[in-house]
Tab-separated table of C-alpha atoms in Angstrom:
chain	number	residue	atom	x	y	z
A	1	MET	CA	19.560	-8.462	-28.093
A	2	ASN	CA	22.554	-11.285	-27.721
A	3	THR	CA	21.827	-13.791	-30.443
A	4	HIS	CA	23.346	-16.500	-28.759
A	5	LEU	CA	20.849	-15.975	-25.977
A	6	THR	CA	17.689	-15.469	-28.410
A	7	GLN	CA	19.003	-19.125	-30.058
A	8	HIS	CA	19.436	-20.899	-26.392
A	9	ALA	CA	15.679	-19.551	-25.377
A	10	MET	CA	14.092	-20.942	-28.457
A	11	ARG	CA	15.780	-24.564	-28.185
A	12	ARG	CA	14.208	-24.233	-24.318
A	13	ASN	CA	10.871	-23.004	-26.172
A	14	GLU	CA	11.240	-19.899	-24.242
A	15	LYS	CA	10.386	-16.176	-25.337
A	16	VAL	CA	13.058	-13.250	-24.597
A	17	VAL	CA	11.076	-10.251	-23.548
A	18	ALA	CA	13.017	-7.273	-24.864
A	19	THR	CA	13.837	-4.396	-22.166
A	20	ARG	CA	15.616	-1.389	-21.893
A	21	LEU	CA	18.389	-3.186	-19.842
A	22	ALA	CA	21.507	-4.154	-21.035
A	23	GLU	CA	19.799	-7.714	-20.775
A	24	PRO	CA	16.952	-9.674	-22.004
A	25	ILE	CA	14.588	-11.132	-19.759
A	26	LEU	CA	13.724	-14.984	-20.017
A	27	VAL	CA	9.647	-16.030	-19.579
A	28	THR	CA	8.562	-18.893	-19.568
A	29	ASN	CA	5.882	-20.872	-20.940
A	30	SER	CA	4.610	-21.259	-17.472
A	31	HIS	CA	4.704	-17.429	-17.545
A	32	VAL	CA	6.547	-16.700	-14.956
A	33	LEU	CA	9.662	-13.901	-14.475
A	34	LYS	CA	12.634	-14.256	-12.684
A	35	VAL	CA	14.667	-11.408	-11.951
A	36	PRO	CA	18.011	-12.107	-10.640
A	37	PHE	CA	19.061	-8.633	-10.373
A	38	ALA	CA	17.270	-5.141	-9.073
A	39	ARG	CA	17.898	-2.912	-11.891
A	40	LEU	CA	14.590	-3.774	-13.124
A	41	PHE	CA	12.958	-1.112	-11.883
A	42	HIS	CA	14.772	1.444	-13.410
A	43	PHE	CA	11.551	1.668	-15.466
A	44	PRO	CA	7.792	0.790	-15.569
A	45	LEU	CA	6.883	-2.706	-16.239
A	46	ASP	CA	5.036	-2.841	-19.564
A	47	ARG	CA	0.971	-2.918	-18.884
A	48	THR	CA	0.421	-5.742	-21.221
A	49	MET	CA	4.095	-7.707	-20.563
A	50	GLY	CA	2.761	-11.312	-20.995
A	51	VAL	CA	3.376	-12.157	-17.027
A	52	SER	CA	1.498	-13.833	-15.010
A	53	ARG	CA	3.679	-14.332	-11.857
A	54	LEU	CA	6.565	-12.134	-10.730
A	55	VAL	CA	9.175	-13.398	-8.601
A	56	LEU	CA	11.544	-10.721	-6.924
A	57	ASP	CA	12.764	-13.272	-3.980
A	58	ALA	CA	16.067	-11.852	-2.083
A	59	VAL	CA	16.749	-9.176	-4.389
A	60	GLN	CA	17.484	-6.102	-1.760
A	61	LEU	CA	14.489	-4.497	-3.015
A	62	GLN	CA	14.915	-0.692	-2.386
A	63	ASN	CA	12.213	1.554	-1.533
A	64	ARG	CA	12.450	3.660	-4.508
A	65	GLN	CA	12.166	0.232	-6.824
A	66	LEU	CA	9.127	-0.727	-4.920
A	67	GLU	CA	7.453	2.361	-5.491
A	68	VAL	CA	8.027	2.170	-9.263
A	69	LEU	CA	6.685	-1.141	-9.055
A	70	VAL	CA	3.809	-0.046	-7.130
A	71	LYS	CA	3.176	2.048	-9.986
A	72	SER	CA	3.782	-0.420	-12.702
A	73	LEU	CA	0.959	-2.893	-10.864
A	74	ALA	CA	-1.505	-0.243	-11.033
A	75	HIS	CA	-1.810	-0.298	-14.922
A	76	ASN	CA	-0.331	-3.901	-15.559
A	77	LYS	CA	-2.954	-6.252	-16.251
A	78	THR	CA	-1.417	-9.793	-16.633
A	79	VAL	CA	0.528	-9.870	-13.605
A	80	ILE	CA	-1.680	-11.768	-10.988
A	81	GLU	CA	0.735	-13.057	-8.552
A	82	LEU	CA	3.826	-11.783	-6.701
A	83	SER	CA	6.043	-12.448	-4.891
A	84	LEU	CA	8.663	-10.341	-2.474
A	85	ALA	CA	9.843	-12.804	-0.252
A	86	GLN	CA	13.350	-12.534	1.769
A	87	ASN	CA	13.893	-8.669	1.082
A	88	GLN	CA	13.973	-6.837	4.735
A	89	LEU	CA	10.934	-5.513	4.276
A	90	THR	CA	9.477	-3.319	7.018
A	91	ALA	CA	6.516	-1.313	7.388
A	92	THR	CA	8.127	1.597	5.967
A	93	SER	CA	9.189	-0.395	3.137
A	94	ILE	CA	6.053	-1.440	1.998
A	95	ARG	CA	3.575	1.613	3.283
A	96	CYS	CA	3.629	2.413	-0.889
A	97	LEU	CA	2.320	-1.183	-1.715
A	98	SER	CA	-0.679	-0.435	0.721
A	99	THR	CA	-1.872	2.479	-1.731
A	100	LEU	CA	-1.736	-0.069	-4.988
A	101	PRO	CA	-5.569	0.969	-6.461
A	102	SER	CA	-8.352	-1.451	-7.196
A	103	THR	CA	-7.032	-1.240	-10.759
A	104	SER	CA	-4.654	-3.546	-10.015
A	105	SER	CA	-5.129	-7.741	-11.478
A	106	LEU	CA	-2.993	-8.624	-8.312
A	107	THR	CA	-4.895	-12.014	-6.520
A	108	SER	CA	-1.766	-13.328	-4.730
A	109	ILE	CA	1.162	-11.759	-2.620
A	110	ASN	CA	3.927	-13.746	-1.338
A	111	LEU	CA	5.940	-11.701	1.786
A	112	ASP	CA	7.454	-14.142	3.562
A	113	GLU	CA	10.919	-13.850	5.433
A	114	ASN	CA	10.772	-10.109	6.118
A	115	ALA	CA	10.381	-7.838	9.017
A	116	LEU	CA	7.103	-6.171	8.780
A	117	GLY	CA	5.953	-6.530	12.609
A	118	LYS	CA	2.722	-4.949	13.660
A	119	SER	CA	2.697	-2.072	11.561
A	120	GLY	CA	3.424	-3.722	8.513
A	121	ILE	CA	0.431	-6.559	9.331
A	122	LEU	CA	-1.698	-3.501	9.370
A	123	LEU	CA	-0.582	-2.028	6.260
A	124	VAL	CA	-1.606	-5.454	4.584
A	125	ALA	CA	-5.111	-4.969	6.150
A	126	ARG	CA	-5.716	-1.908	3.891
A	127	LEU	CA	-3.917	-3.538	1.264
A	128	LEU	CA	-7.031	-6.041	1.220
A	129	GLU	CA	-9.464	-3.317	2.535
A	130	LYS	CA	-9.016	-1.329	-1.521
A	131	ASN	CA	-7.767	-5.050	-3.485
A	132	MET	CA	-11.132	-7.183	-3.468
A	133	LYS	CA	-9.007	-9.092	-6.490
A	134	ILE	CA	-6.573	-10.450	-3.671
A	135	LEU	CA	-7.364	-13.906	-1.987
A	136	TYR	CA	-3.914	-15.379	-0.957
A	137	VAL	CA	-1.663	-13.712	1.470
A	138	SER	CA	1.451	-15.076	2.941
A	139	MET	CA	3.334	-13.205	6.008
A	140	GLY	CA	5.179	-16.248	7.450
A	141	GLY	CA	8.360	-15.350	9.121
A	142	ASN	CA	7.648	-11.653	9.772
A	143	ARG	CA	8.090	-11.096	13.678
A	144	ILE	CA	4.503	-10.527	13.420
A	145	ASP	CA	2.963	-10.959	17.282
A	146	ASP	CA	-0.431	-11.390	18.808
A	147	GLU	CA	-0.966	-7.732	19.171
A	148	GLY	CA	-0.200	-7.522	15.568
A	149	VAL	CA	-2.638	-10.673	14.589
A	150	GLU	CA	-5.561	-8.964	16.965
A	151	SER	CA	-5.336	-5.580	15.193
A	152	PHE	CA	-5.061	-7.115	11.497
A	153	VAL	CA	-8.673	-9.071	12.623
A	154	GLN	CA	-10.603	-6.316	13.916
A	155	SER	CA	-9.317	-4.279	10.666
A	156	PHE	CA	-10.225	-7.074	8.603
A	157	ILE	CA	-13.397	-7.580	10.540
A	158	SER	CA	-14.433	-3.972	10.215
A	159	ILE	CA	-13.882	-4.744	6.908
A	160	GLN	CA	-16.056	-7.654	6.082
A	161	LEU	CA	-19.288	-6.146	8.248
A	162	SER	CA	-19.199	-2.981	6.251
A	163	ARG	CA	-21.840	-2.834	3.608
A	164	LYS	CA	-19.074	-2.540	0.717
A	165	HIS	CA	-17.619	-5.496	1.153
A	166	ARG	CA	-19.603	-7.969	2.934
A	167	ASP	CA	-18.574	-10.594	0.454
A	168	ARG	CA	-14.658	-10.424	0.522
A	169	GLN	CA	-13.243	-13.824	-0.461
A	170	PHE	CA	-10.185	-13.987	1.143
A	171	PRO	CA	-9.610	-17.826	1.125
A	172	VAL	CA	-5.903	-18.720	1.701
A	173	LEU	CA	-4.143	-17.262	4.871
A	174	ARG	CA	-0.538	-17.764	6.199
A	175	LEU	CA	1.419	-16.742	8.783
A	176	GLN	CA	3.827	-19.421	9.666
A	177	ASN	CA	6.854	-18.629	11.961
A	178	ASN	CA	5.939	-15.931	13.726
A	179	TRP	CA	5.388	-14.922	17.249
A	180	ILE	CA	1.911	-16.104	17.847
A	181	SER	CA	0.323	-17.791	20.804
A	182	ARG	CA	-2.878	-18.364	22.123
A	183	ARG	CA	-4.243	-15.438	22.321
A	184	GLY	CA	-3.612	-14.473	18.416
A	185	LEU	CA	-4.356	-18.051	17.141
A	186	LYS	CA	-7.918	-17.159	18.979
A	187	TRP	CA	-8.308	-13.959	17.372
A	188	LEU	CA	-7.643	-15.870	13.804
A	189	LEU	CA	-10.013	-19.237	14.856
A	190	LYS	CA	-12.541	-15.665	15.163
A	191	LEU	CA	-11.674	-14.445	11.537
A	192	CYS	CA	-12.252	-17.525	10.235
A	193	ALA	CA	-15.634	-17.986	11.599
A	194	ILE	CA	-16.755	-14.985	10.694
A	195	ASN	CA	-15.362	-14.988	6.959
A	196	CYS	CA	-16.439	-18.129	5.815
A	197	SER	CA	-14.429	-17.878	2.639
A	198	ILE	CA	-11.117	-18.522	4.314
A	199	THR	CA	-10.568	-22.696	3.431
A	200	THR	CA	-6.944	-22.458	4.222
A	201	LEU	CA	-5.004	-21.281	7.596
A	202	ASP	CA	-1.613	-22.233	8.127
A	203	VAL	CA	0.025	-21.309	11.536
A	204	SER	CA	3.011	-23.727	11.735
A	205	GLY	CA	6.042	-23.050	13.179
A	206	ASN	CA	4.808	-20.999	15.756
A	207	ILE	CA	6.143	-22.146	19.013
A	208	ASN	CA	4.512	-20.389	21.569
A	209	ILE	CA	1.027	-21.949	20.481
A	210	SER	CA	1.409	-25.086	23.113
A	211	ASP	CA	-1.192	-27.025	24.785
A	212	THR	CA	-2.886	-24.505	26.600
A	213	SER	CA	-4.332	-23.861	22.730
A	214	VAL	CA	-5.803	-27.414	22.132
A	215	ALA	CA	-8.962	-27.513	23.468
A	216	MET	CA	-9.810	-23.963	21.516
A	217	LEU	CA	-8.750	-25.504	18.392
A	218	SER	CA	-10.793	-28.792	19.121
A	219	ASN	CA	-13.831	-26.510	19.795
A	220	PHE	CA	-13.335	-24.748	16.387
A	221	VAL	CA	-12.486	-28.164	15.071
A	222	GLN	CA	-15.485	-29.621	15.917
A	223	SER	CA	-17.974	-26.478	15.177
A	224	ASN	CA	-16.392	-24.934	11.541
A	225	THR	CA	-18.133	-25.110	8.673
A	226	SER	CA	-15.717	-23.603	6.216
A	227	LEU	CA	-12.024	-24.074	7.046
A	228	LYS	CA	-10.762	-26.631	5.249
A	229	HIS	CA	-6.918	-27.227	6.027
A	230	LEU	CA	-5.341	-26.497	9.404
A	231	ASP	CA	-1.604	-26.320	9.613
A	232	VAL	CA	-0.282	-26.418	13.351
A	233	SER	CA	2.671	-28.210	12.544
A	234	ASN	CA	6.066	-27.378	14.122
A	235	CYS	CA	4.183	-25.159	17.052
A	236	ALA	CA	4.597	-26.770	20.716
A	237	ILE	CA	1.887	-28.950	21.044
A	238	SER	CA	2.657	-32.269	22.683
A	239	ALA	CA	1.879	-35.693	21.401
A	240	ALA	CA	-0.598	-36.260	23.998
A	241	TRP	CA	-2.769	-33.381	23.069
A	242	THR	CA	-2.052	-33.857	19.370
A	243	GLN	CA	-4.332	-36.876	19.787
A	244	GLU	CA	-6.711	-34.743	21.130
A	245	LEU	CA	-6.697	-32.609	17.957
A	246	ILE	CA	-7.227	-35.920	15.597
A	247	ARG	CA	-9.980	-36.955	17.633
A	248	SER	CA	-11.686	-33.639	16.999
A	249	LEU	CA	-10.647	-34.028	12.955
A	250	ARG	CA	-13.051	-37.308	13.077
A	251	LEU	CA	-15.897	-35.301	14.552
A	252	SER	CA	-15.660	-33.037	11.567
A	253	ASP	CA	-17.630	-32.506	8.509
A	254	THR	CA	-15.794	-29.509	7.104
A	255	LEU	CA	-12.204	-30.268	7.902
A	256	ILE	CA	-10.396	-32.595	5.508
A	257	ILE	CA	-6.670	-31.702	6.320
A	258	LEU	CA	-4.854	-30.941	9.599
A	259	GLY	CA	-1.101	-30.820	10.493
A	260	VAL	CA	0.513	-31.730	13.424
A	261	GLY	CA	3.320	-32.441	14.891
A	262	SER	CA	7.030	-31.193	14.367
A	263	SER	CA	9.552	-31.950	12.276
A	264	THR	CA	12.137	-30.808	15.071
A	265	PRO	CA	12.290	-32.198	18.233
A	266	ALA	CA	11.697	-30.148	21.514
A	267	SER	CA	14.303	-31.806	23.756
A	268	PRO	CA	17.494	-34.431	22.859
A	269	HIS	CA	15.441	-37.103	24.349
A	270	GLN	CA	11.759	-36.889	21.827
A	271	THR	CA	11.680	-39.632	20.325
A	272	ALA	CA	11.006	-39.873	16.127
A	273	GLU	CA	7.593	-40.672	16.371
A	274	LYS	CA	7.015	-37.893	18.688
A	275	ILE	CA	8.845	-35.411	16.315
A	276	GLU	CA	7.320	-36.767	12.890
A	277	VAL	CA	4.935	-34.002	11.036
A	278	LYS	CA	2.021	-35.888	9.706
A	279	PHE	CA	-1.004	-34.685	8.234
A	280	TRP	CA	-4.032	-36.159	8.747
A	281	THR	CA	-6.564	-36.406	6.015
A	282	ASN	CA	-10.325	-36.378	6.907
A	283	LYS	CA	-12.722	-37.511	3.999
A	284	LYS	CA	-16.312	-38.562	5.190
A	285	SER	CA	-16.230	-42.690	5.920
A	286	LYS	CA	-12.362	-42.509	4.974
A	287	PHE	CA	-9.789	-41.401	7.658
A	288	SER	CA	-6.364	-41.647	6.829
A	289	VAL	CA	-2.681	-40.020	7.977
A	290	ASN	CA	0.493	-39.116	5.358
A	291	SER	CA	3.564	-38.274	6.931
A	292	CYS	CA	6.020	-35.911	4.661
A	293	ASN	CA	8.520	-33.575	4.927
A	294	LEU	CA	7.563	-29.600	5.623
A	295	HIS	CA	9.067	-28.822	2.349
A	296	ARG	CA	6.167	-30.702	0.322
A	297	HIS	CA	3.053	-29.879	2.386
A	298	THR	CA	4.076	-26.348	1.873
A	299	ALA	CA	3.904	-26.781	-1.785
A	300	LYS	CA	0.558	-28.674	-1.393
A	301	LEU	CA	-1.038	-25.691	0.225
A	302	ASN	CA	0.347	-23.160	-1.932
A	303	PHE	CA	-2.211	-23.770	-4.778
A	304	LEU	CA	-4.875	-24.118	-2.756
């Protein structure tokens, strides 16, 4: 092992994990393993490797490497968070992921900015059916349309209604920056009504969600009994109809945070006031509004 690298890690209060690779892998005190190369998957992960979060974003994962990873995770007892964002993964790529057995310890999976589409989201539904421990799923920027959402929800509802999975917990669902419109949103709200464990729904950046969805959203917000965080920012909802959503929030006893507005103007003539992303907070008698950038809000929702 490289002595200089080991000493540098010790100065930064990190530990070095020896592997079969030519280079060691650094594991920080926060137990986050960041791998900037795909050679890791020439061998399985050690089942007791002291890493809780495995970050494999934008490393151009190949199908064979993903297969090796899935086999390793089936027996690994420490990795609970897996991020595979920005790897151009398709439904074919993640087919092996849907076979991950229930022996896995995963509770969170991030598949943002891939190319899953309708077929891919159905494979994710199959993954959720087998792995009851997974509580957080993010599939933002995956070209998922209304038909894909409908198939996903129908599959998940059938899981929910089965005697074996009646108590399926699933608190966070993020489908931002996809191709979802009113039809797909209707199915997602139906899922939230049936599965009361869902507390966070992110459909921000779906520009096909427009003013025609506001009446449905308002009715849901007022009758909702479980969802606490709803993000519809960066959709195509106008300023006038946004006010209708805010009025609905005031009448809600459950919803705490509502993300509305847009960070980019729909037209060159739109004013700064209309394009600002705002996150309204409703806590019983206290009712306030906070403005912040989208990245900060995303980070806030990640831990929910």
